[in-house]
GROMACS .gro file of C-alpha atoms in nm:
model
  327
    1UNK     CA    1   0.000   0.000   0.000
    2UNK     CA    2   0.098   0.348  -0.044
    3UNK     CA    3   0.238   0.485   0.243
    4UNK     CA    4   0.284   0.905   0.133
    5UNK     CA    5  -0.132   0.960   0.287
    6UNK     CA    6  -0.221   0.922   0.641
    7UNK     CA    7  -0.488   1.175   0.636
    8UNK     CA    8  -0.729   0.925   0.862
    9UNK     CA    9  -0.439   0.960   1.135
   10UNK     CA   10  -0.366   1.252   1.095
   11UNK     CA   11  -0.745   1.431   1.141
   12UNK     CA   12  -0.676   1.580   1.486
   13UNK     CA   13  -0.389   1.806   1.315
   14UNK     CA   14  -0.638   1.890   1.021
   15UNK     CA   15  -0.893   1.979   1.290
   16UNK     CA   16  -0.662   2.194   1.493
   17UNK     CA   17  -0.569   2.376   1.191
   18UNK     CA   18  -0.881   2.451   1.042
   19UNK     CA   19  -1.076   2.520   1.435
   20UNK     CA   20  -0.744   2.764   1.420
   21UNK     CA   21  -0.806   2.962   1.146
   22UNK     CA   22  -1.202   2.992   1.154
   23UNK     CA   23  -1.198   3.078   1.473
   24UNK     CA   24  -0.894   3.372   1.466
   25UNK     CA   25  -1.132   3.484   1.118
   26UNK     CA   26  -1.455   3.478   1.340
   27UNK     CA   27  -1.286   3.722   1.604
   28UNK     CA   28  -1.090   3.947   1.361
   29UNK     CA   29  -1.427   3.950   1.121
   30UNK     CA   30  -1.649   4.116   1.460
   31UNK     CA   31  -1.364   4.364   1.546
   32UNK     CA   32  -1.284   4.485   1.176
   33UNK     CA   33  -1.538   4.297   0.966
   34UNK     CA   34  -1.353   4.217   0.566
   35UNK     CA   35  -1.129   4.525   0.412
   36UNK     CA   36  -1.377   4.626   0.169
   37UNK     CA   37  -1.282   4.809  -0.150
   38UNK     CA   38  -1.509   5.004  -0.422
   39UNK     CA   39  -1.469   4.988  -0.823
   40UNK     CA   40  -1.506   5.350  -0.786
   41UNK     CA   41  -1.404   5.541  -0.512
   42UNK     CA   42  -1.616   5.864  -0.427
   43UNK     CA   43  -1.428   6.173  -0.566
   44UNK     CA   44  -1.498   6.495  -0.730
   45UNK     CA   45  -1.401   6.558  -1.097
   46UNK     CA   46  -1.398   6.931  -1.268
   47UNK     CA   47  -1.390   6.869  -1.712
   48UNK     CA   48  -1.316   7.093  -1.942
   49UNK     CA   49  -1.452   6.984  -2.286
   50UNK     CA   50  -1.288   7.182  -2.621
   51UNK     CA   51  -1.292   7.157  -2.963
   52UNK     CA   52  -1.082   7.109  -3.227
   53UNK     CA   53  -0.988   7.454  -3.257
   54UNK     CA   54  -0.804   7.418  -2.871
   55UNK     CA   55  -0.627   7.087  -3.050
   56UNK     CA   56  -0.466   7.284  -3.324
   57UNK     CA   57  -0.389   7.583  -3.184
   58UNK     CA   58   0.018   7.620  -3.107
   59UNK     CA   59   0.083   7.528  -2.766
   60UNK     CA   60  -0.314   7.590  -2.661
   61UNK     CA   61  -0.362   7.266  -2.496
   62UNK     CA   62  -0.057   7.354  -2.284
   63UNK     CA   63  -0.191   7.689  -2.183
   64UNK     CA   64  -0.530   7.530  -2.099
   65UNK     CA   65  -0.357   7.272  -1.854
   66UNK     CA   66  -0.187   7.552  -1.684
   67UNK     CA   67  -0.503   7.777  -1.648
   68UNK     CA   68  -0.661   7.554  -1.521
   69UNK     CA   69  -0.350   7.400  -1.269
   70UNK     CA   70  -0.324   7.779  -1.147
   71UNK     CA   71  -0.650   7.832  -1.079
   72UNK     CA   72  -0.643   7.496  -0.881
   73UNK     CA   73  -0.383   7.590  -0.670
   74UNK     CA   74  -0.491   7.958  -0.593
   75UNK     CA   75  -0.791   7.805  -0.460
   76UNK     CA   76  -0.612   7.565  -0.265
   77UNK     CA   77  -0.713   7.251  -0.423
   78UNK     CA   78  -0.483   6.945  -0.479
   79UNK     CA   79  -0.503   6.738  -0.846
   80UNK     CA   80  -0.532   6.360  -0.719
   81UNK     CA   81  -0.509   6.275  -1.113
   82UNK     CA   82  -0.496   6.456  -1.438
   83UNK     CA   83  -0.619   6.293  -1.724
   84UNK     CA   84  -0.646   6.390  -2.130
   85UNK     CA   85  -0.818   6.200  -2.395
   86UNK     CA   86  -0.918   6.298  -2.758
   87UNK     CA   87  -1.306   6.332  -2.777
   88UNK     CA   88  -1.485   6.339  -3.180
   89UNK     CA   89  -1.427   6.709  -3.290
   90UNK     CA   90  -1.176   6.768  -3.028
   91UNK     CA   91  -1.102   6.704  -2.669
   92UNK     CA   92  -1.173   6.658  -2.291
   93UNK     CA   93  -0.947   6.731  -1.995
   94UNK     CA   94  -1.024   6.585  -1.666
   95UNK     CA   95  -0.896   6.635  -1.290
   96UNK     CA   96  -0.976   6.466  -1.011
   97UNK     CA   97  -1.022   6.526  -0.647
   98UNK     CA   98  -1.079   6.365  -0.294
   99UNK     CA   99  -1.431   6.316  -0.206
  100UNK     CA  100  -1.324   6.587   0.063
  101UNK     CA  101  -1.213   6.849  -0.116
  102UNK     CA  102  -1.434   7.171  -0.087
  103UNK     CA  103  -1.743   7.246  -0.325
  104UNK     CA  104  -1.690   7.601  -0.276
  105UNK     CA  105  -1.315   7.604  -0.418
  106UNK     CA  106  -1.432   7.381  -0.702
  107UNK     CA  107  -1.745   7.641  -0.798
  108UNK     CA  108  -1.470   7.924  -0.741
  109UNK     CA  109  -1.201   7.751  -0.942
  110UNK     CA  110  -1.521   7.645  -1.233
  111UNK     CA  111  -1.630   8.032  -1.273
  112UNK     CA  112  -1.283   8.182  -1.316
  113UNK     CA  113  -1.167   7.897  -1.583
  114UNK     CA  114  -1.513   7.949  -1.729
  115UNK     CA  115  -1.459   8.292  -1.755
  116UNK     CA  116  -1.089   8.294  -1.903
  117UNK     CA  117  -1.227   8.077  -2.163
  118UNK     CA  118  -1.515   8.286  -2.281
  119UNK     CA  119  -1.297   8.618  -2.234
  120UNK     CA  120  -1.360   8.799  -2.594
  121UNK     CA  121  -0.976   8.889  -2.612
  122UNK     CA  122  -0.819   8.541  -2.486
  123UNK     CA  123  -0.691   8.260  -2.736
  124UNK     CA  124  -1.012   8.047  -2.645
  125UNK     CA  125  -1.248   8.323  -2.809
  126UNK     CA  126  -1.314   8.121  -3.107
  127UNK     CA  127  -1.338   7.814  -2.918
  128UNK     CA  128  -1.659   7.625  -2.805
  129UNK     CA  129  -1.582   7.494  -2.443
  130UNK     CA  130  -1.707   7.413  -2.153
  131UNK     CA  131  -1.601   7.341  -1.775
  132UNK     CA  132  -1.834   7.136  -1.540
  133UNK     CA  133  -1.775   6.980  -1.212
  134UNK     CA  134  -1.962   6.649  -1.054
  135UNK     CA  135  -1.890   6.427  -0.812
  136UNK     CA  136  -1.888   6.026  -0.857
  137UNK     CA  137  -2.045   5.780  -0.525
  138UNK     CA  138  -1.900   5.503  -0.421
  139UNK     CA  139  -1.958   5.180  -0.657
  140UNK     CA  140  -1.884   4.853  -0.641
  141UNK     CA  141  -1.947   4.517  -0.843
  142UNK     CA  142  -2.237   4.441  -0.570
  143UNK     CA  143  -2.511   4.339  -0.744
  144UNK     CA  144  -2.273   4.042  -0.981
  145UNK     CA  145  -2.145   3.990  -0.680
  146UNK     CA  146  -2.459   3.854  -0.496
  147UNK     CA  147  -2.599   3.718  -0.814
  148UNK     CA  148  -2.251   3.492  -0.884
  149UNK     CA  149  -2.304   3.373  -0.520
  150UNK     CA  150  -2.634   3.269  -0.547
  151UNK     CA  151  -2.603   3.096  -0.889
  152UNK     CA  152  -2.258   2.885  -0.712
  153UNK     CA  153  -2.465   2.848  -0.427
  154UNK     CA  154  -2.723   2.668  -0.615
  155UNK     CA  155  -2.484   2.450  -0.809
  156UNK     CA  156  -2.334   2.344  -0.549
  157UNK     CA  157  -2.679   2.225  -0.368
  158UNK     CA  158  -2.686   2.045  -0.712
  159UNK     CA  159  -2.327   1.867  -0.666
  160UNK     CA  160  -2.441   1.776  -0.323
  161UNK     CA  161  -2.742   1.627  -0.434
  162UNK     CA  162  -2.598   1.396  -0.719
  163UNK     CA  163  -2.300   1.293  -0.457
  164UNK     CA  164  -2.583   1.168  -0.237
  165UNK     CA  165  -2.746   0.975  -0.474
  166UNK     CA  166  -2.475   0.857  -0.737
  167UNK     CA  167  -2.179   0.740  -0.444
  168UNK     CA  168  -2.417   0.738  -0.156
  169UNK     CA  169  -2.524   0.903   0.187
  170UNK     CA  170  -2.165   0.880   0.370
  171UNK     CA  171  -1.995   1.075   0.050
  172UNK     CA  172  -2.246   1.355   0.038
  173UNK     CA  173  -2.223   1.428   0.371
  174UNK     CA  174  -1.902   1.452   0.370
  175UNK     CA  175  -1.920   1.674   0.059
  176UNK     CA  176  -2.111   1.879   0.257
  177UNK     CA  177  -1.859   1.896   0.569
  178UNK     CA  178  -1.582   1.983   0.263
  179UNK     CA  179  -1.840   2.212   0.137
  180UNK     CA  180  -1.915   2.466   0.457
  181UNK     CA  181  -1.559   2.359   0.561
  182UNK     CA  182  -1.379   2.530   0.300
  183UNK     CA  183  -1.591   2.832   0.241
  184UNK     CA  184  -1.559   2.907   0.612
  185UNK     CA  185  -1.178   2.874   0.594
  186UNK     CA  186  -1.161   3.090   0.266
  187UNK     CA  187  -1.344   3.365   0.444
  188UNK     CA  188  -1.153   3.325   0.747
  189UNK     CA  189  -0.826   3.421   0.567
  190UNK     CA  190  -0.980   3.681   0.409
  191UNK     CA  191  -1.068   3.830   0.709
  192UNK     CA  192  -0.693   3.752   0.889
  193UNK     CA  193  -0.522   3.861   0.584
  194UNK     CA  194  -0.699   4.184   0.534
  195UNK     CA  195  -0.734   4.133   0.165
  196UNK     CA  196  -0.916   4.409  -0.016
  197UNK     CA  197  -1.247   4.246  -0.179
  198UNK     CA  198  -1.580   4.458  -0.313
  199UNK     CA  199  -1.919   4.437  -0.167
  200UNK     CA  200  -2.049   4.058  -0.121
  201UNK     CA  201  -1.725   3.942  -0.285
  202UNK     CA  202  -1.647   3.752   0.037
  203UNK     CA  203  -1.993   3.534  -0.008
  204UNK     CA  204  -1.895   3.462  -0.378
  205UNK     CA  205  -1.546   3.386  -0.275
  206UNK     CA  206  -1.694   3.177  -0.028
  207UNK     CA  207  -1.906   3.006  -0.267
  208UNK     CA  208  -1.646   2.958  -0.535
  209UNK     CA  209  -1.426   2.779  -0.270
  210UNK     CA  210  -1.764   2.521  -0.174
  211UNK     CA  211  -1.776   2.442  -0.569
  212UNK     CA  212  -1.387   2.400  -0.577
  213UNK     CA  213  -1.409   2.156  -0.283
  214UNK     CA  214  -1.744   1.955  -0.437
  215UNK     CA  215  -1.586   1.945  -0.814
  216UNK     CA  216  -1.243   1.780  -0.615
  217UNK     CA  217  -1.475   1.570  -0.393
  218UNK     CA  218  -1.682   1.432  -0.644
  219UNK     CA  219  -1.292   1.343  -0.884
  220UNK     CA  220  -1.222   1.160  -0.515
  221UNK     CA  221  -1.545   0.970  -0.488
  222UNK     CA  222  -1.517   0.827  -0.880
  223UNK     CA  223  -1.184   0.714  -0.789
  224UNK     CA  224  -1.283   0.562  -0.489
  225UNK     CA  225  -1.603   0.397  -0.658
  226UNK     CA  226  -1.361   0.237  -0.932
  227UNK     CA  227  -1.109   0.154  -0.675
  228UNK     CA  228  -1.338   0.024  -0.436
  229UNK     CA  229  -1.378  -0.261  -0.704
  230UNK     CA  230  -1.006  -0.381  -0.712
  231UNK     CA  231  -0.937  -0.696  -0.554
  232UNK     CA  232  -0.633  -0.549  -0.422
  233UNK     CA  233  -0.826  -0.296  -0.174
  234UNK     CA  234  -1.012  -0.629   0.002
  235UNK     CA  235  -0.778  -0.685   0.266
  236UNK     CA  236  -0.761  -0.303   0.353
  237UNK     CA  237  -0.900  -0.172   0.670
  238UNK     CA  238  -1.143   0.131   0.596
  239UNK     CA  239  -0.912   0.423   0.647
  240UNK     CA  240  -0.610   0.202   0.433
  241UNK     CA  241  -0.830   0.195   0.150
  242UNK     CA  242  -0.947   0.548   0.147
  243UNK     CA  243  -0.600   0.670   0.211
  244UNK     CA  244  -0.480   0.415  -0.072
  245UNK     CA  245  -0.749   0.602  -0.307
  246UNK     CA  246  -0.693   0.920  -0.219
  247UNK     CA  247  -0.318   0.911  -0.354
  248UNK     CA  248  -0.433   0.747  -0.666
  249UNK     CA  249  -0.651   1.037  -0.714
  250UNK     CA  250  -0.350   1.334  -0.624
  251UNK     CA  251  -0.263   1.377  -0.995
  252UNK     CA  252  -0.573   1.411  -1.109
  253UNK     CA  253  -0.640   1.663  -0.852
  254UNK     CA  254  -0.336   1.819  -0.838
  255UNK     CA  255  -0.407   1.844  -1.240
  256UNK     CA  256  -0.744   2.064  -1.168
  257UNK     CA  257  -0.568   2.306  -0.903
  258UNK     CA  258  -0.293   2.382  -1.110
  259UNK     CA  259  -0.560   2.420  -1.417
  260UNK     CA  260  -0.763   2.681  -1.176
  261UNK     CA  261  -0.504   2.828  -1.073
  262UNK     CA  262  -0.316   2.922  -1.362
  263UNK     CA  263  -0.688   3.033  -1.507
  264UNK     CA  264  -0.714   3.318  -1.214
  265UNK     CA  265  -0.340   3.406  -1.244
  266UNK     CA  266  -0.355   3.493  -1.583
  267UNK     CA  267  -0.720   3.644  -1.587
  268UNK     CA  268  -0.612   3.868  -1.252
  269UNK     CA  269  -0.283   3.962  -1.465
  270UNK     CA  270  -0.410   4.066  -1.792
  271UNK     CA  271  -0.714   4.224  -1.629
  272UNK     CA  272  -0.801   4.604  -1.543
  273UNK     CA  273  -0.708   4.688  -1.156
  274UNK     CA  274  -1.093   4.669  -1.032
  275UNK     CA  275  -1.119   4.354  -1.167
  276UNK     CA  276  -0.794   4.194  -1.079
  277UNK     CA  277  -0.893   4.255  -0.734
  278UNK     CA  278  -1.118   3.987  -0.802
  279UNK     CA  279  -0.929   3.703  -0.974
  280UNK     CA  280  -0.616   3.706  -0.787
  281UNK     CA  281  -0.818   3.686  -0.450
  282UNK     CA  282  -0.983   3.385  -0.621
  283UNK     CA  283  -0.678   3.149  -0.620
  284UNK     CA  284  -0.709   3.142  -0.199
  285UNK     CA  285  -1.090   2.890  -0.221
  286UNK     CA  286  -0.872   2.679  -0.490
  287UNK     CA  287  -0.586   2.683  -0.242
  288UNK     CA  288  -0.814   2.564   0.048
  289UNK     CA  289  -0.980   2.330  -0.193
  290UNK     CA  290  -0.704   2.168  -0.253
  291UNK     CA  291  -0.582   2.159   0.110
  292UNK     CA  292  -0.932   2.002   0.187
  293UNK     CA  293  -0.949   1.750  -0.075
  294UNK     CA  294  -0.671   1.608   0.002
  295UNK     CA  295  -0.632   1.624   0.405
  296UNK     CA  296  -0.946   1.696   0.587
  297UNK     CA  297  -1.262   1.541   0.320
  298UNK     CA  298  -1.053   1.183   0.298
  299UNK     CA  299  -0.994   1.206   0.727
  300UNK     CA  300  -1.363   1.296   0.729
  301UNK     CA  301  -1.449   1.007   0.523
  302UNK     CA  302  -1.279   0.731   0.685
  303UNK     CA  303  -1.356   0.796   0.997
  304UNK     CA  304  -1.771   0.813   0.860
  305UNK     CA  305  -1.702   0.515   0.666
  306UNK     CA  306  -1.515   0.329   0.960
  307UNK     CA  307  -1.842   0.421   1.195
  308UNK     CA  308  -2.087   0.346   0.958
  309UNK     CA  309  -1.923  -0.024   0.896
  310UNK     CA  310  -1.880  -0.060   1.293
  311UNK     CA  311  -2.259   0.010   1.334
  312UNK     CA  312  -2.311  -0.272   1.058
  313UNK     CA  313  -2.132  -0.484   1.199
  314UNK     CA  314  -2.270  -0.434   1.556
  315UNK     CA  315  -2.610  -0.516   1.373
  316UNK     CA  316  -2.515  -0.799   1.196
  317UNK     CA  317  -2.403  -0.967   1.556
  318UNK     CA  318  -2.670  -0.863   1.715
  319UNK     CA  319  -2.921  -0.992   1.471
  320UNK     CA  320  -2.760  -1.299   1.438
  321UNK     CA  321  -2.715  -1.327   1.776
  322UNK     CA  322  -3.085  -1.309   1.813
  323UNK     CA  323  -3.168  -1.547   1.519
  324UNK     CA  324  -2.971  -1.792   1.735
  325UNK     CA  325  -3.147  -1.752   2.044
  326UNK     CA  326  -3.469  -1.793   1.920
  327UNK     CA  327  -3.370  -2.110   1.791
   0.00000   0.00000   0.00000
């Protein structure tokens, strides 16, 4: 037999590590709750839209920049960012602010640039522009958020449902133990780690780690099924053969991991910044999936399996032992 998995054995140091964790999560989650983020932090924006007359114009852009940078300043405001872009027929520049910084400045600092660029004798005269200033709310990806937790959430009842039936009662049970296991301990290290994550992110993180542990569950309980069928695994006590199974199945789920990973790692690097904050995050529930798959769901199992064939057993003497006395 193979001797590299002992994770039968070895479930009090699987249950020490995981009680841990959730539990240092639980506490830090009730005194600081998750480090949320927003796709779009509040601020306060002031545009100045031109035309193409601005773009051609010898050095006019320039001038307009430092207008309005000099108006900014004598009214005490700070640029966060500048921004330019090319608009049809011309152009728009953009500066942004804190959420904080003062209304009254910005209306101050809008009327005088207004007014420089409307001034008959200036070098905007023949120029159609216009300066405007609004403010943007706090946004984040909240409502895809909830939704993509509620649609995992559902498949996952799903996975459950066809472990129960296809491989039995003992292996979707202990689906469901990997299931609310894992997206437990995913949320738990989000909450020790203090990584950023948007508005009910942490319930579809949680959620994407329960269908990472269920899709590596399920590749264990094939195995296991076809295993279970070997001649070889007859002479095996319960936690032997599931250990035995369990390394016949690490390629396989090593395979899937590494697939997962890799998928997040290049989506979160090739992605914009908002939504890299959600794919890198993601490789932590295939992480913990992984951990669980292979250590805790087979130590769960075995011990499940071993009770549920000592209760057989106990029946089969005792109802034999009956048969006999009533003969």
């Amino acid at each position: 037999m193979n001797k590299r998995f002992h994770s039968v054995k070895l479930m009090p140091v699987w249950l020490a590590i995981s009680s841990a964790v959730i539990i240092a999560g639980i506490i830090l989650y009730c005194l600081f709750g998750f480090n949320m983020q927003t796709e779009f932090p509040a601020a306060k924006r002031f545009e100045v839209t031109y035309d193409t007359v601005i773009t051609i114009g010898e050095n006019t852009e320039e001038e307009l920049q430092k207008l309005c940078e000099d108006t900014f300043a004598q009214n005490g405001l700070t640029v966060k960012q500048k921004q330019k872009y090319e608009v049809t027929g011309g152009g728009v520049l953009e500066y942004t602010f804190e959420a904080s910084a003062s209304d009254e400045a910005l209306a101050k600092a809008e009327e005088a640039v207004a007014a420089a660029l409307n001034a008959q004798e200036g070098i905007y005269a023949d120029a159609d522009t216009f300066v405007t200033v609004h403010k943007t709310e706090n946004r984040a990806f909240t409502e895809a958020n909830w939704r993509g937790a509620i649609a995992v959430a559902v498949g996952c009842v799903v996975a459950l449902v066809y472990l129960g039936v296809r491989f039995g009662v003992v292996n979707g049970v202990t689906g469901l133990i990997a299931c609310l296991h894992d997206a437990l301990f995913t949320l738990s290290l989000f909450a020790i780690c203090r990584i950023p994550v948007y508005a009910y992110a942490p319930l579809l993180f949680g959620a994407i780690a329960a269908a990472v542990s269920l899709i590596l569950w399920t590749v264990q309980s094939m195995k296991m099924r076809e295993n279970f069928k070997d001649p070889s695994y007859a002479g095996m006590t319960v936690a032997e053969a599931v250990e035995e199974s369990s390394a016949s199945a690490l390629k396989i789920i090593l395979g899937i991991v590494c697939a997962l990973a890799v998928s997040f790692a290049l989506f979160g690097a090739l992605a914009t910044a908002g939504v890299r904050l959600f794919f890198l995050p993601a490789l932590i529930p295939v992480a913990v999936g992984a951990y669980s798959s292979l250590a805790l769901a087979p130590a769960v199992h075995g011990h499940m399996k071993k009770s549920v064939a000592a209760t057989a057993k106990k029946k089969r003497y005792e109802g034999a032992k009956k048969k006999a006395e009533e003969l």
